[in-house]
Amino acid sequence: MKHMKPKVKIIFPGYESAENNGRSCSNVVLIRTDDRNIIVDPGTLPSQEILIEKLKQEKLSVADIDIVFLTHSHIDHTRNVGMFAIAKVLDFWGWWDGDLSSEYQNSDLEYIILYHTPGHSYDGVTLLVDSEDGKIAICGDVFWKKDYPKKDPFATDLKALKKSRKKVLKMADFVIPGHGEMFSTK
Ligand SMILES: [Zn+2]
């Protein structure tokens, strides 16, 4: 039997330093499938208690998280990965199970496809989730927010970033950017 399509939710809304006195934290996203709970980018957060509380509101604890996905290696997205000591980590390099890494296959997770989307950073990865609300691209800082920034001051490769942005907009119905609200591509 096919599983139900995943549910996707921003459980902690991100912000970026220019608008927030030098403080920066990514969106923290929860993907729930029939049999797995996935956190995308556990962020910096003023305190880890906040994330524990947000999970509680979803009737989850830290131990219920099976997978932590990192969109790229910038610390405002990754700092709290250590909170999830028993979760597998998925990033640019593939799976991490403790200290053991292995390649990711797109058949590993039903309804979820991983795309390399470099430009903001060389290791940028986007998850395309075929969710119950449509195709949602969780793209890290390919976009910080809708149409923003026009010219990414931290981009390692602006040309590659332009290509990645185009790709993300084309494949998704909705985009969850690195730091702002979800937006529609239509
Ligand atoms: Zn970044």
XYZ file of C-alpha atoms and ligand atoms in Angstrom:
187
model
C 0.000 0.000 0.000
C 1.211 3.471 -0.778
C 1.848 5.695 2.179
C 0.104 9.000 2.796
C 1.852 12.036 1.370
C 4.044 13.920 3.856
C 2.990 16.985 5.831
C 5.391 19.924 5.835
C 5.390 22.731 8.411
C 7.708 25.540 9.481
C 7.823 25.003 13.256
C 10.214 27.860 13.984
C 10.216 30.876 11.649
C 13.692 32.013 10.706
C 15.089 35.524 10.490
C 18.268 37.090 9.217
C 20.807 39.370 10.777
C 20.145 42.577 8.828
C 16.572 42.746 10.185
C 17.379 41.421 13.634
C 20.382 43.194 15.217
C 22.938 40.691 14.023
C 20.905 37.655 15.054
C 20.367 34.994 12.453
C 18.500 31.677 12.483
C 17.172 29.515 9.696
C 13.619 28.305 9.323
C 13.239 25.033 11.187
C 10.961 22.739 9.199
C 9.231 19.533 10.235
C 8.344 16.895 7.641
C 6.076 14.116 8.861
C 5.661 10.998 6.787
C 3.726 7.881 7.755
C 6.766 6.375 9.391
C 9.347 9.117 9.816
C 9.802 12.527 11.389
C 12.341 14.738 9.663
C 13.737 18.071 10.819
C 15.170 20.322 8.142
C 17.813 22.763 9.433
C 17.743 22.763 13.254
C 18.995 26.363 13.200
C 20.872 28.419 15.745
C 17.963 29.485 18.003
C 18.401 31.630 21.136
C 18.070 28.377 23.100
C 17.488 24.699 22.358
C 14.521 24.754 24.763
C 12.587 26.616 22.083
C 12.907 23.745 19.647
C 12.038 21.197 22.337
C 8.900 23.239 23.061
C 8.005 23.503 19.344
C 8.333 19.739 18.997
C 6.157 19.258 22.050
C 3.453 21.320 20.357
C 3.595 18.738 17.549
C 3.354 15.962 20.185
C 6.951 14.968 19.495
C 10.134 14.757 21.501
C 13.752 15.024 20.356
C 13.974 11.211 20.365
C 11.080 11.006 17.862
C 13.136 12.699 15.156
C 14.520 10.055 12.789
C 16.344 12.246 10.300
C 17.901 15.704 10.338
C 18.399 17.183 6.895
C 20.890 20.032 6.421
C 20.349 22.251 3.383
C 23.949 23.512 3.545
C 26.771 23.853 6.021
C 26.277 27.441 7.277
C 26.051 27.511 11.055
C 22.768 29.463 11.245
C 21.206 26.331 9.716
C 23.220 23.599 11.404
C 24.195 24.568 14.906
C 21.671 22.381 16.734
C 22.215 19.174 14.781
C 23.892 17.683 17.871
C 20.583 17.856 19.773
C 19.424 14.878 17.741
C 22.009 12.355 18.826
C 20.238 9.252 17.497
C 18.862 10.718 14.273
C 20.482 10.012 10.947
C 21.760 13.137 9.248
C 21.320 13.766 5.545
C 23.311 16.469 3.756
C 25.265 17.207 0.579
C 27.491 14.197 1.228
C 24.627 11.760 1.793
C 23.642 9.871 4.914
C 25.464 10.112 8.205
C 24.767 7.392 10.728
C 26.998 8.328 13.626
C 30.392 8.634 11.947
C 29.502 6.397 9.013
C 28.590 8.054 5.713
C 26.869 6.487 2.723
C 25.414 7.658 -0.543
C 21.830 8.895 -0.738
C 19.534 7.278 -3.299
C 16.361 9.064 -4.334
C 14.449 5.864 -3.614
C 15.509 6.032 0.063
C 12.637 8.315 1.067
C 9.212 8.042 -0.493
C 7.845 11.370 -1.880
C 11.152 13.143 -1.218
C 13.792 13.948 -3.822
C 17.122 15.592 -3.145
C 18.605 18.042 -5.629
C 22.010 19.677 -5.573
C 21.424 23.417 -5.761
C 24.825 25.120 -5.428
C 25.602 28.828 -5.672
C 24.884 30.287 -2.245
C 27.309 27.642 -1.060
C 28.975 24.805 -2.966
C 27.186 22.248 -0.761
C 23.620 23.564 -1.141
C 20.953 20.878 -1.371
C 17.181 21.229 -1.844
C 14.570 18.736 -0.733
C 11.571 18.525 -3.006
C 8.701 17.086 -0.997
C 5.626 15.805 -2.812
C 3.446 16.820 0.138
C -0.293 16.695 0.740
C -0.333 20.442 -0.106
C 1.618 20.156 -3.363
C 5.279 20.072 -4.278
C 7.282 22.006 -1.707
C 10.960 22.836 -2.245
C 12.892 23.350 0.975
C 15.875 25.106 -0.498
C 17.980 26.580 2.299
C 19.540 29.857 1.217
C 19.026 29.445 -2.518
C 16.417 32.021 -1.476
C 16.691 33.643 1.966
C 13.139 34.915 1.431
C 10.862 35.398 -1.565
C 12.890 37.151 -4.323
C 15.577 37.939 -1.775
C 18.369 38.796 -1.743
C 18.517 40.153 -5.280
C 22.283 39.708 -5.217
C 23.436 37.271 -2.563
C 26.450 38.863 -0.797
C 27.626 35.447 0.459
C 27.210 33.507 -2.778
C 30.199 31.398 -3.736
C 28.994 31.263 -7.349
C 26.354 33.744 -8.546
C 25.953 32.022 -11.904
C 25.292 28.659 -10.284
C 22.918 30.338 -7.828
C 20.886 31.826 -10.665
C 20.565 28.378 -12.202
C 19.605 26.811 -8.877
C 16.933 29.453 -8.286
C 15.433 28.813 -11.703
C 15.420 25.078 -11.052
C 13.752 25.445 -7.652
C 11.030 27.763 -9.000
C 10.352 25.438 -11.910
C 9.988 22.223 -9.977
C 7.949 23.387 -6.985
C 4.464 24.716 -6.265
C 5.746 26.312 -3.072
C 9.166 27.250 -1.770
C 10.307 27.309 1.830
C 13.321 29.620 1.748
C 16.152 29.669 4.273
C 14.782 32.449 6.479
C 11.403 33.773 5.326
C 7.819 32.616 4.865
C 6.794 29.945 2.401
C 5.832 31.412 -0.966
C 3.990 30.194 -4.038
C 5.810 29.873 -7.360
C 2.636 30.402 -9.399
Zn 23.579 30.184 4.285
